[in-house]
Short mmCIF file of N, CA, C and O in Angstrom, two decimals:
data_model
loop_
_atom_site.label_atom_id
_atom_site.label_comp_id
_atom_site.label_asym_id
_atom_site.label_seq_id
_atom_site.Cartn_x
_atom_site.Cartn_y
_atom_site.Cartn_z
N MET A 57 0.84 -1.18 0.00
CA MET A 57 0.00 0.00 0.00
C MET A 57 0.89 1.24 0.00
O MET A 57 1.77 1.39 0.83
N GLN A 58 0.67 2.11 -0.98
CA GLN A 58 1.45 3.35 -1.10
C GLN A 58 0.73 4.48 -0.39
O GLN A 58 -0.49 4.56 -0.38
N PHE A 59 1.52 5.37 0.19
CA PHE A 59 0.93 6.55 0.80
C PHE A 59 0.67 7.62 -0.25
O PHE A 59 -0.37 8.26 -0.24
N PHE A 60 1.63 7.82 -1.15
CA PHE A 60 1.47 8.81 -2.20
C PHE A 60 1.14 8.16 -3.52
O PHE A 60 1.70 7.11 -3.85
N ASN A 61 0.23 8.76 -4.26
CA ASN A 61 -0.09 8.32 -5.60
C ASN A 61 0.92 8.99 -6.53
O ASN A 61 0.84 10.19 -6.78
N LEU A 62 1.87 8.22 -7.02
CA LEU A 62 2.96 8.79 -7.81
C LEU A 62 2.48 9.39 -9.13
O LEU A 62 3.18 10.19 -9.73
N TYR A 63 1.31 9.00 -9.58
CA TYR A 63 0.77 9.55 -10.82
C TYR A 63 -0.06 10.80 -10.57
O TYR A 63 -0.11 11.68 -11.41
N GLY A 64 -0.71 10.88 -9.44
CA GLY A 64 -1.58 12.01 -9.16
C GLY A 64 -0.86 13.24 -8.65
O GLY A 64 -1.31 14.37 -8.88
N VAL A 65 0.25 13.06 -7.95
CA VAL A 65 0.97 14.19 -7.36
C VAL A 65 1.41 15.20 -8.41
O VAL A 65 1.15 16.40 -8.26
N PRO A 66 2.07 14.80 -9.51
CA PRO A 66 2.48 15.82 -10.49
C PRO A 66 1.31 16.55 -11.13
O PRO A 66 1.39 17.75 -11.39
N VAL A 67 0.21 15.85 -11.36
CA VAL A 67 -0.96 16.48 -11.97
C VAL A 67 -1.52 17.55 -11.04
O VAL A 67 -1.80 18.68 -11.45
N ILE A 68 -1.68 17.23 -9.76
CA ILE A 68 -2.20 18.20 -8.80
C ILE A 68 -1.24 19.37 -8.65
O ILE A 68 -1.67 20.52 -8.58
N VAL A 69 0.04 19.10 -8.60
CA VAL A 69 1.02 20.18 -8.46
C VAL A 69 0.95 21.13 -9.65
O VAL A 69 0.93 22.35 -9.49
N ILE A 70 0.89 20.59 -10.86
CA ILE A 70 0.82 21.43 -12.05
C ILE A 70 -0.47 22.25 -12.07
O ILE A 70 -0.45 23.45 -12.32
N LEU A 71 -1.61 21.60 -11.77
CA LEU A 71 -2.87 22.34 -11.76
C LEU A 71 -2.87 23.42 -10.68
O LEU A 71 -3.37 24.53 -10.90
N PHE A 72 -2.32 23.13 -9.52
CA PHE A 72 -2.29 24.10 -8.44
C PHE A 72 -1.38 25.28 -8.78
O PHE A 72 -1.72 26.44 -8.53
N ILE A 73 -0.22 25.01 -9.38
CA ILE A 73 0.70 26.08 -9.78
C ILE A 73 0.06 26.96 -10.84
O ILE A 73 0.13 28.20 -10.76
N VAL A 74 -0.58 26.35 -11.83
CA VAL A 74 -1.26 27.13 -12.88
C VAL A 74 -2.35 27.99 -12.26
O VAL A 74 -2.47 29.19 -12.56
N TRP A 75 -3.14 27.41 -11.35
CA TRP A 75 -4.22 28.16 -10.71
C TRP A 75 -3.66 29.34 -9.91
O TRP A 75 -4.19 30.45 -9.99
N MET A 76 -2.60 29.11 -9.14
CA MET A 76 -2.02 30.19 -8.32
C MET A 76 -1.43 31.30 -9.20
O MET A 76 -1.60 32.48 -8.90
N ILE A 77 -0.75 30.94 -10.27
CA ILE A 77 -0.15 31.95 -11.15
C ILE A 77 -1.24 32.83 -11.75
O ILE A 77 -1.16 34.06 -11.70
N PHE A 78 -2.27 32.22 -12.30
CA PHE A 78 -3.28 33.02 -12.98
C PHE A 78 -4.19 33.75 -12.02
O PHE A 78 -4.69 34.82 -12.35
N ARG A 79 -4.42 33.25 -10.83
CA ARG A 79 -5.23 34.00 -9.86
C ARG A 79 -4.46 35.20 -9.33
O ARG A 79 -5.05 36.22 -9.01
N ASN A 80 -3.15 35.07 -9.18
CA ASN A 80 -2.35 36.21 -8.71
C ASN A 80 -2.17 37.26 -9.80
O ASN A 80 -2.03 38.45 -9.50
N ILE A 81 -2.15 36.85 -11.06
CA ILE A 81 -2.03 37.79 -12.16
C ILE A 81 -3.35 38.53 -12.38
O ILE A 81 -3.37 39.71 -12.68
N ASP A 82 -4.44 37.80 -12.20
CA ASP A 82 -5.76 38.32 -12.55
C ASP A 82 -6.29 39.24 -11.46
O ASP A 82 -6.64 38.79 -10.38
N LYS A 83 -6.38 40.52 -11.75
CA LYS A 83 -6.92 41.49 -10.80
C LYS A 83 -8.39 41.76 -11.04
O LYS A 83 -9.06 42.35 -10.21
N LYS A 84 -8.92 41.35 -12.20
CA LYS A 84 -10.31 41.63 -12.54
C LYS A 84 -11.26 40.52 -12.12
O LYS A 84 -12.46 40.69 -12.26
N TYR A 85 -10.75 39.41 -11.62
CA TYR A 85 -11.62 38.28 -11.30
C TYR A 85 -12.56 38.65 -10.15
O TYR A 85 -12.14 39.18 -9.14
N LYS A 86 -13.83 38.34 -10.34
CA LYS A 86 -14.82 38.55 -9.30
C LYS A 86 -15.47 37.20 -9.01
O LYS A 86 -16.10 36.62 -9.89
N PRO A 87 -15.31 36.69 -7.79
CA PRO A 87 -15.97 35.42 -7.49
C PRO A 87 -17.48 35.57 -7.56
O PRO A 87 -18.00 36.68 -7.45
N PRO A 88 -18.18 34.46 -7.73
CA PRO A 88 -19.64 34.54 -7.81
C PRO A 88 -20.24 35.21 -6.57
O PRO A 88 -19.73 35.08 -5.46
N THR A 89 -21.32 35.92 -6.78
CA THR A 89 -21.98 36.62 -5.68
C THR A 89 -22.72 35.62 -4.79
O THR A 89 -22.75 34.43 -5.05
N ASP A 90 -23.33 36.12 -3.75
CA ASP A 90 -24.04 35.26 -2.81
C ASP A 90 -25.34 34.69 -3.38
O ASP A 90 -26.00 33.91 -2.73
N SER A 91 -25.69 35.09 -4.59
CA SER A 91 -26.94 34.61 -5.17
C SER A 91 -26.82 33.21 -5.77
O SER A 91 -27.80 32.67 -6.24
N VAL A 92 -25.64 32.63 -5.74
CA VAL A 92 -25.47 31.30 -6.31
C VAL A 92 -25.99 30.24 -5.33
O VAL A 92 -26.13 30.50 -4.13
N ASN A 93 -26.26 29.10 -5.84
CA ASN A 93 -26.76 27.99 -5.04
C ASN A 93 -25.67 27.52 -4.08
O ASN A 93 -24.60 27.09 -4.51
N ARG A 94 -25.94 27.62 -2.78
CA ARG A 94 -24.93 27.25 -1.79
C ARG A 94 -24.63 25.76 -1.80
O ARG A 94 -23.52 25.34 -1.48
N GLY A 95 -25.60 24.95 -2.18
CA GLY A 95 -25.36 23.51 -2.26
C GLY A 95 -24.36 23.17 -3.34
O GLY A 95 -23.46 22.35 -3.14
N LEU A 96 -24.49 23.81 -4.50
CA LEU A 96 -23.54 23.55 -5.58
C LEU A 96 -22.18 24.18 -5.28
O LEU A 96 -21.15 23.67 -5.72
N LYS A 97 -22.18 25.27 -4.54
CA LYS A 97 -20.91 25.86 -4.11
C LYS A 97 -20.20 24.88 -3.16
O LYS A 97 -18.99 24.70 -3.24
N GLY A 98 -20.97 24.23 -2.30
CA GLY A 98 -20.42 23.20 -1.43
C GLY A 98 -19.94 21.99 -2.21
O GLY A 98 -18.94 21.39 -1.86
N PHE A 99 -20.68 21.63 -3.28
CA PHE A 99 -20.24 20.54 -4.16
C PHE A 99 -18.85 20.81 -4.68
O PHE A 99 -17.99 19.94 -4.68
N GLU A 100 -18.63 22.04 -5.14
CA GLU A 100 -17.32 22.38 -5.70
C GLU A 100 -16.24 22.27 -4.64
O GLU A 100 -15.17 21.70 -4.87
N GLN A 101 -16.50 22.79 -3.44
CA GLN A 101 -15.48 22.79 -2.40
C GLN A 101 -15.21 21.40 -1.86
O GLN A 101 -14.05 20.98 -1.73
N ILE A 102 -16.26 20.66 -1.55
CA ILE A 102 -16.08 19.29 -1.03
C ILE A 102 -15.43 18.41 -2.09
O ILE A 102 -14.48 17.67 -1.81
N GLY A 103 -15.94 18.50 -3.32
CA GLY A 103 -15.37 17.71 -4.40
C GLY A 103 -13.92 18.06 -4.67
O GLY A 103 -13.09 17.19 -4.89
N GLY A 104 -13.61 19.35 -4.63
CA GLY A 104 -12.23 19.78 -4.88
C GLY A 104 -11.26 19.26 -3.84
O GLY A 104 -10.19 18.73 -4.17
N PHE A 105 -11.61 19.40 -2.56
CA PHE A 105 -10.72 18.92 -1.51
C PHE A 105 -10.59 17.40 -1.54
O PHE A 105 -9.50 16.85 -1.35
N ALA A 106 -11.69 16.70 -1.77
CA ALA A 106 -11.65 15.24 -1.82
C ALA A 106 -10.83 14.75 -3.02
O ALA A 106 -10.06 13.80 -2.90
N VAL A 107 -10.98 15.41 -4.16
CA VAL A 107 -10.22 15.01 -5.35
C VAL A 107 -8.73 15.23 -5.12
O VAL A 107 -7.91 14.37 -5.46
N ILE A 108 -8.38 16.36 -4.56
CA ILE A 108 -6.96 16.62 -4.28
C ILE A 108 -6.42 15.56 -3.32
O ILE A 108 -5.34 15.01 -3.53
N PHE A 109 -7.17 15.28 -2.28
CA PHE A 109 -6.74 14.28 -1.31
C PHE A 109 -6.58 12.91 -1.96
O PHE A 109 -5.57 12.22 -1.77
N LEU A 110 -7.57 12.51 -2.75
CA LEU A 110 -7.52 11.18 -3.36
C LEU A 110 -6.51 11.08 -4.50
O LEU A 110 -6.02 9.98 -4.79
N MET A 111 -6.20 12.20 -5.14
CA MET A 111 -5.18 12.17 -6.20
C MET A 111 -3.78 12.09 -5.60
O MET A 111 -2.86 11.56 -6.22
N VAL A 112 -3.61 12.61 -4.39
CA VAL A 112 -2.27 12.66 -3.78
C VAL A 112 -2.04 11.49 -2.84
O VAL A 112 -1.00 10.85 -2.88
N CYS A 113 -2.98 11.21 -1.98
CA CYS A 113 -2.79 10.20 -0.93
C CYS A 113 -3.49 8.91 -1.28
O CYS A 113 -4.55 8.90 -1.87
N GLY A 114 -2.88 7.83 -0.87
CA GLY A 114 -3.50 6.53 -1.05
C GLY A 114 -3.45 5.76 0.25
O GLY A 114 -2.39 5.38 0.73
N PHE A 115 -4.58 5.54 0.85
CA PHE A 115 -4.64 4.80 2.11
C PHE A 115 -5.27 3.43 1.93
O PHE A 115 -5.86 2.88 2.83
N GLY A 116 -5.19 2.90 0.72
CA GLY A 116 -5.81 1.61 0.46
C GLY A 116 -7.25 1.74 0.01
O GLY A 116 -7.91 0.74 -0.25
N ILE A 117 -7.76 2.97 -0.09
CA ILE A 117 -9.13 3.15 -0.55
C ILE A 117 -9.17 3.40 -2.05
O ILE A 117 -10.24 3.43 -2.63
N GLN A 118 -8.00 3.60 -2.65
CA GLN A 118 -7.99 3.80 -4.09
C GLN A 118 -8.25 2.49 -4.80
O GLN A 118 -8.22 1.43 -4.20
N GLY A 119 -8.49 2.60 -6.07
CA GLY A 119 -8.86 1.43 -6.87
C GLY A 119 -7.70 0.50 -7.16
O GLY A 119 -6.65 0.55 -6.53
N ASP A 120 -7.90 -0.31 -8.17
CA ASP A 120 -6.93 -1.34 -8.53
C ASP A 120 -5.76 -0.82 -9.35
O ASP A 120 -4.81 -1.53 -9.61
N GLY A 121 -5.82 0.41 -9.79
CA GLY A 121 -4.77 0.95 -10.62
C GLY A 121 -5.02 0.66 -12.09
O GLY A 121 -6.08 0.20 -12.48
N PHE A 122 -4.04 0.94 -12.88
CA PHE A 122 -4.16 0.74 -14.32
C PHE A 122 -4.18 -0.75 -14.64
O PHE A 122 -3.45 -1.54 -14.04
N LEU A 123 -5.01 -1.13 -15.59
CA LEU A 123 -5.11 -2.54 -15.96
C LEU A 123 -3.91 -3.02 -16.76
O LEU A 123 -3.53 -4.18 -16.67
N SER A 124 -3.34 -2.13 -17.55
CA SER A 124 -2.21 -2.53 -18.39
C SER A 124 -1.26 -1.35 -18.56
O SER A 124 -1.58 -0.22 -18.22
N ASP A 125 -0.11 -1.66 -19.13
CA ASP A 125 0.86 -0.61 -19.41
C ASP A 125 0.36 0.32 -20.50
O ASP A 125 0.66 1.51 -20.50
N ALA A 126 -0.42 -0.21 -21.43
CA ALA A 126 -0.99 0.64 -22.49
C ALA A 126 -1.94 1.67 -21.90
O ALA A 126 -1.97 2.83 -22.35
N MET A 127 -2.71 1.27 -20.91
CA MET A 127 -3.63 2.21 -20.25
C MET A 127 -2.85 3.28 -19.50
O MET A 127 -3.23 4.44 -19.49
N LYS A 128 -1.74 2.88 -18.89
CA LYS A 128 -0.91 3.84 -18.17
C LYS A 128 -0.29 4.85 -19.14
O LYS A 128 -0.28 6.05 -18.88
N ILE A 129 0.19 4.38 -20.27
CA ILE A 129 0.77 5.27 -21.28
C ILE A 129 -0.29 6.19 -21.85
O ILE A 129 -0.06 7.39 -22.04
N PHE A 130 -1.50 5.65 -22.10
CA PHE A 130 -2.61 6.49 -22.57
C PHE A 130 -2.93 7.58 -21.56
O PHE A 130 -3.16 8.72 -21.92
N TRP A 131 -2.94 7.23 -20.27
CA TRP A 131 -3.23 8.21 -19.23
C TRP A 131 -2.16 9.31 -19.20
O TRP A 131 -2.50 10.49 -19.13
N ILE A 132 -0.90 8.92 -19.29
CA ILE A 132 0.18 9.91 -19.25
C ILE A 132 0.10 10.85 -20.44
O ILE A 132 0.19 12.08 -20.29
N VAL A 133 -0.09 10.30 -21.64
CA VAL A 133 -0.19 11.13 -22.84
C VAL A 133 -1.41 12.05 -22.76
O VAL A 133 -1.32 13.24 -23.07
N SER A 134 -2.53 11.51 -22.32
CA SER A 134 -3.74 12.33 -22.24
C SER A 134 -3.61 13.40 -21.17
O SER A 134 -4.11 14.52 -21.34
N MET A 135 -2.93 13.12 -20.06
CA MET A 135 -2.74 14.14 -19.02
C MET A 135 -1.86 15.28 -19.53
O MET A 135 -2.15 16.45 -19.28
N VAL A 136 -0.80 14.94 -20.22
CA VAL A 136 0.07 15.98 -20.78
C VAL A 136 -0.73 16.85 -21.76
O VAL A 136 -0.68 18.08 -21.70
N PHE A 137 -1.48 16.20 -22.62
CA PHE A 137 -2.30 16.92 -23.61
C PHE A 137 -3.34 17.80 -22.92
O PHE A 137 -3.49 18.98 -23.25
N LEU A 138 -4.08 17.25 -21.95
CA LEU A 138 -5.11 18.03 -21.26
C LEU A 138 -4.52 19.15 -20.41
O LEU A 138 -5.10 20.24 -20.33
N LEU A 139 -3.38 18.91 -19.78
CA LEU A 139 -2.75 19.98 -19.00
C LEU A 139 -2.27 21.11 -19.89
O LEU A 139 -2.41 22.30 -19.55
N LEU A 140 -1.71 20.77 -21.05
CA LEU A 140 -1.30 21.81 -21.99
C LEU A 140 -2.50 22.59 -22.52
O LEU A 140 -2.44 23.82 -22.65
N LEU A 141 -3.59 21.89 -22.81
CA LEU A 141 -4.81 22.58 -23.24
C LEU A 141 -5.36 23.48 -22.14
O LEU A 141 -5.84 24.58 -22.41
N HIS A 142 -5.27 23.03 -20.90
CA HIS A 142 -5.74 23.84 -19.78
C HIS A 142 -4.89 25.11 -19.63
O HIS A 142 -5.43 26.21 -19.45
N ILE A 143 -3.59 24.96 -19.71
CA ILE A 143 -2.70 26.13 -19.61
C ILE A 143 -2.96 27.09 -20.77
O ILE A 143 -3.06 28.31 -20.57
N LEU A 144 -3.12 26.55 -21.97
CA LEU A 144 -3.42 27.39 -23.13
C LEU A 144 -4.75 28.11 -22.98
O LEU A 144 -4.86 29.30 -23.29
N SER A 145 -5.77 27.41 -22.50
CA SER A 145 -7.07 28.06 -22.31
C SER A 145 -7.01 29.13 -21.23
O SER A 145 -7.67 30.16 -21.34
N CYS A 146 -6.21 28.92 -20.18
CA CYS A 146 -6.03 29.96 -19.15
C CYS A 146 -5.37 31.19 -19.74
O CYS A 146 -5.80 32.32 -19.49
N ILE A 147 -4.32 31.00 -20.52
CA ILE A 147 -3.62 32.13 -21.13
C ILE A 147 -4.56 32.89 -22.06
O ILE A 147 -4.64 34.12 -22.01
N MET A 148 -5.30 32.14 -22.89
CA MET A 148 -6.21 32.81 -23.83
C MET A 148 -7.35 33.50 -23.10
O MET A 148 -7.78 34.59 -23.49
N PHE A 149 -7.85 32.91 -22.01
CA PHE A 149 -8.93 33.54 -21.26
C PHE A 149 -8.48 34.85 -20.62
O PHE A 149 -9.18 35.86 -20.69
N TYR A 150 -7.32 34.85 -20.00
CA TYR A 150 -6.87 36.05 -19.31
C TYR A 150 -6.46 37.15 -20.28
O TYR A 150 -6.32 38.30 -19.88
N ARG A 151 -6.29 36.82 -21.54
CA ARG A 151 -6.03 37.85 -22.55
C ARG A 151 -7.31 38.40 -23.15
O ARG A 151 -7.38 39.57 -23.45
N SER A 152 -8.33 37.54 -23.33
CA SER A 152 -9.51 37.98 -24.08
C SER A 152 -10.78 38.11 -23.24
O SER A 152 -11.73 38.72 -23.70
N ARG A 153 -10.83 37.51 -22.07
CA ARG A 153 -12.02 37.57 -21.20
C ARG A 153 -13.26 37.02 -21.89
O ARG A 153 -14.33 37.59 -21.80
N ASN A 154 -13.13 35.90 -22.57
CA ASN A 154 -14.22 35.26 -23.27
C ASN A 154 -14.88 34.25 -22.33
O ASN A 154 -14.20 33.47 -21.66
N HIS A 155 -16.22 34.23 -22.27
CA HIS A 155 -16.92 33.33 -21.36
C HIS A 155 -16.70 31.86 -21.75
O HIS A 155 -16.60 30.99 -20.86
N THR A 156 -16.62 31.57 -23.02
CA THR A 156 -16.37 30.19 -23.47
C THR A 156 -15.02 29.70 -22.98
O THR A 156 -14.89 28.56 -22.51
N LEU A 157 -14.01 30.54 -23.08
CA LEU A 157 -12.68 30.15 -22.59
C LEU A 157 -12.69 30.00 -21.07
O LEU A 157 -11.98 29.16 -20.52
N HIS A 158 -13.48 30.81 -20.39
CA HIS A 158 -13.59 30.68 -18.94
C HIS A 158 -14.20 29.33 -18.58
O HIS A 158 -13.77 28.68 -17.62
N MET A 159 -15.19 28.89 -19.35
CA MET A 159 -15.78 27.57 -19.10
C MET A 159 -14.76 26.46 -19.37
O MET A 159 -14.74 25.45 -18.66
N LEU A 160 -13.91 26.65 -20.38
CA LEU A 160 -12.88 25.64 -20.66
C LEU A 160 -11.90 25.51 -19.50
O LEU A 160 -11.39 24.41 -19.24
N THR A 161 -11.63 26.61 -18.80
CA THR A 161 -10.72 26.54 -17.66
C THR A 161 -11.33 25.72 -16.52
O THR A 161 -10.61 25.28 -15.63
N ALA A 162 -12.64 25.54 -16.52
CA ALA A 162 -13.30 24.69 -15.53
C ALA A 162 -13.47 23.26 -16.04
O ALA A 162 -13.43 22.31 -15.27
N ILE A 163 -13.67 23.12 -17.33
CA ILE A 163 -13.95 21.80 -17.90
C ILE A 163 -12.70 20.94 -17.96
O ILE A 163 -12.75 19.74 -17.65
N PHE A 164 -11.56 21.52 -18.32
CA PHE A 164 -10.34 20.70 -18.45
C PHE A 164 -9.92 20.03 -17.13
O PHE A 164 -9.64 18.83 -17.13
N PRO A 165 -9.88 20.75 -15.99
CA PRO A 165 -9.55 20.02 -14.75
C PRO A 165 -10.58 18.95 -14.40
O PRO A 165 -10.23 17.88 -13.90
N SER A 166 -11.85 19.22 -14.69
CA SER A 166 -12.89 18.23 -14.41
C SER A 166 -12.66 16.96 -15.23
O SER A 166 -12.76 15.84 -14.71
N VAL A 167 -12.34 17.13 -16.50
CA VAL A 167 -12.07 15.97 -17.37
C VAL A 167 -10.81 15.23 -16.90
O VAL A 167 -10.77 14.00 -16.91
N ILE A 168 -9.82 15.97 -16.45
CA ILE A 168 -8.60 15.35 -15.95
C ILE A 168 -8.91 14.44 -14.76
O ILE A 168 -8.47 13.30 -14.70
N PHE A 169 -9.69 14.94 -13.81
CA PHE A 169 -10.00 14.14 -12.62
C PHE A 169 -10.90 12.96 -12.94
O PHE A 169 -10.70 11.86 -12.41
N ILE A 170 -11.90 13.16 -13.80
CA ILE A 170 -12.80 12.06 -14.16
C ILE A 170 -12.03 10.98 -14.92
O ILE A 170 -12.20 9.78 -14.66
N LEU A 171 -11.19 11.38 -15.85
CA LEU A 171 -10.40 10.41 -16.62
C LEU A 171 -9.45 9.64 -15.71
O LEU A 171 -9.28 8.42 -15.87
N THR A 172 -8.86 10.30 -14.74
CA THR A 172 -7.98 9.62 -13.81
C THR A 172 -8.75 8.61 -12.98
O THR A 172 -8.28 7.49 -12.77
N GLY A 173 -9.92 8.99 -12.49
CA GLY A 173 -10.74 8.05 -11.72
C GLY A 173 -11.15 6.84 -12.53
O GLY A 173 -11.17 5.72 -12.03
N LEU A 174 -11.47 7.07 -13.81
CA LEU A 174 -11.86 5.95 -14.67
C LEU A 174 -10.69 5.02 -14.97
O LEU A 174 -10.80 3.79 -14.85
N LEU A 175 -9.57 5.60 -15.39
CA LEU A 175 -8.44 4.76 -15.82
C LEU A 175 -7.72 4.09 -14.67
O LEU A 175 -7.16 3.01 -14.84
N GLU A 176 -7.70 4.72 -13.49
CA GLU A 176 -7.07 4.09 -12.33
C GLU A 176 -8.03 3.18 -11.58
O GLU A 176 -7.67 2.61 -10.56
N GLN A 177 -9.26 3.07 -12.07
CA GLN A 177 -10.29 2.25 -11.44
C GLN A 177 -10.45 2.62 -9.97
O GLN A 177 -10.37 1.78 -9.07
N ASP A 178 -10.66 3.89 -9.74
CA ASP A 178 -10.75 4.43 -8.39
C ASP A 178 -12.15 5.00 -8.17
O ASP A 178 -12.41 6.15 -8.50
N PRO A 179 -13.08 4.20 -7.63
CA PRO A 179 -14.46 4.68 -7.47
C PRO A 179 -14.60 5.93 -6.60
O PRO A 179 -15.36 6.82 -6.96
N PRO A 180 -13.91 6.05 -5.45
CA PRO A 180 -14.06 7.29 -4.67
C PRO A 180 -13.58 8.52 -5.45
O PRO A 180 -14.23 9.57 -5.41
N LEU A 181 -12.48 8.39 -6.16
CA LEU A 181 -11.97 9.51 -6.94
C LEU A 181 -12.95 9.87 -8.05
O LEU A 181 -13.22 11.05 -8.29
N LEU A 182 -13.49 8.89 -8.72
CA LEU A 182 -14.46 9.14 -9.78
C LEU A 182 -15.70 9.83 -9.25
O LEU A 182 -16.20 10.79 -9.84
N LEU A 183 -16.21 9.37 -8.11
CA LEU A 183 -17.39 9.97 -7.51
C LEU A 183 -17.14 11.43 -7.15
O LEU A 183 -17.94 12.31 -7.50
N PHE A 184 -16.05 11.71 -6.47
CA PHE A 184 -15.76 13.09 -6.07
C PHE A 184 -15.36 13.95 -7.27
O PHE A 184 -15.57 15.17 -7.25
N ALA A 185 -14.79 13.35 -8.31
CA ALA A 185 -14.49 14.11 -9.53
C ALA A 185 -15.76 14.57 -10.20
O ALA A 185 -15.84 15.70 -10.71
N ILE A 186 -16.79 13.73 -10.20
CA ILE A 186 -18.07 14.12 -10.78
C ILE A 186 -18.73 15.21 -9.93
O ILE A 186 -19.27 16.18 -10.46
N VAL A 187 -18.66 15.06 -8.61
CA VAL A 187 -19.19 16.09 -7.71
C VAL A 187 -18.47 17.42 -7.95
O VAL A 187 -19.10 18.48 -8.05
N PHE A 188 -17.14 17.36 -8.05
CA PHE A 188 -16.35 18.56 -8.32
C PHE A 188 -16.72 19.17 -9.66
O PHE A 188 -16.86 20.39 -9.76
N ALA A 189 -16.88 18.35 -10.68
CA ALA A 189 -17.18 18.86 -12.02
C ALA A 189 -18.52 19.59 -12.03
O ALA A 189 -18.64 20.68 -12.62
N ILE A 190 -19.53 19.04 -11.37
CA ILE A 190 -20.84 19.69 -11.32
C ILE A 190 -20.73 21.04 -10.65
O ILE A 190 -21.20 22.06 -11.15
N GLY A 191 -20.07 21.09 -9.48
CA GLY A 191 -19.93 22.35 -8.76
C GLY A 191 -19.06 23.35 -9.48
O GLY A 191 -19.38 24.54 -9.55
N LYS A 192 -17.94 22.91 -10.02
CA LYS A 192 -16.99 23.81 -10.68
C LYS A 192 -17.59 24.44 -11.93
O LYS A 192 -17.45 25.65 -12.16
N ILE A 193 -18.24 23.64 -12.74
CA ILE A 193 -18.83 24.17 -13.96
C ILE A 193 -19.97 25.13 -13.63
O ILE A 193 -20.11 26.18 -14.26
N TYR A 194 -20.76 24.80 -12.62
CA TYR A 194 -21.84 25.71 -12.21
C TYR A 194 -21.27 27.03 -11.70
O TYR A 194 -21.74 28.11 -12.08
N MET A 195 -20.29 26.97 -10.82
CA MET A 195 -19.71 28.19 -10.24
C MET A 195 -19.05 29.04 -11.33
O MET A 195 -19.13 30.27 -11.31
N THR A 196 -18.40 28.41 -12.28
CA THR A 196 -17.75 29.15 -13.35
C THR A 196 -18.80 29.81 -14.24
O THR A 196 -18.61 30.94 -14.69
N SER A 197 -19.90 29.12 -14.47
CA SER A 197 -20.95 29.72 -15.32
C SER A 197 -21.60 30.91 -14.64
O SER A 197 -22.09 31.81 -15.32
N LYS A 198 -21.60 30.95 -13.31
CA LYS A 198 -22.22 32.06 -12.59
C LYS A 198 -21.26 33.20 -12.25
O LYS A 198 -21.69 34.25 -11.82
N SER A 199 -19.97 33.00 -12.46
CA SER A 199 -19.02 34.05 -12.10
C SER A 199 -19.02 35.16 -13.15
O SER A 199 -19.34 34.94 -14.31
N GLU A 200 -18.68 36.34 -12.70
CA GLU A 200 -18.63 37.50 -13.58
C GLU A 200 -17.21 37.62 -14.14
O GLU A 200 -16.25 37.48 -13.41
N ILE A 201 -17.15 37.88 -15.40
CA ILE A 201 -15.83 37.94 -16.04
C ILE A 201 -15.25 39.32 -15.90
O ILE A 201 -15.82 40.31 -15.94
#
């Protein structure tokens, strides 16, 4: 039983660094007002913390792992591709302030977490990734650009 998920740690670190860089650069960002659904706001927060925890730590509750080396290689290639698309969409969003690009900045991390839960056969990660995706996409759609 491993304590750290050697595949999830780099993904979380990259996503967290990208998020911190762009949030510190962005002075115009306005978080959603209090008129948003508090339940879905909680979905985003609970799902986000649980996904980070499950992507980094493994206490024996994670799934069976990758079924084959081909699946592992597919996951690595797809993570690199999705992370690059996420970084590109962040750069393009902060230059143009387009709502579609803002939604892409929420969709790419959600797809990353859901794909990881599916390919690593990790039911708790998949469940919380779906919870996070619902909350994150809702909160992003309600935020003011």
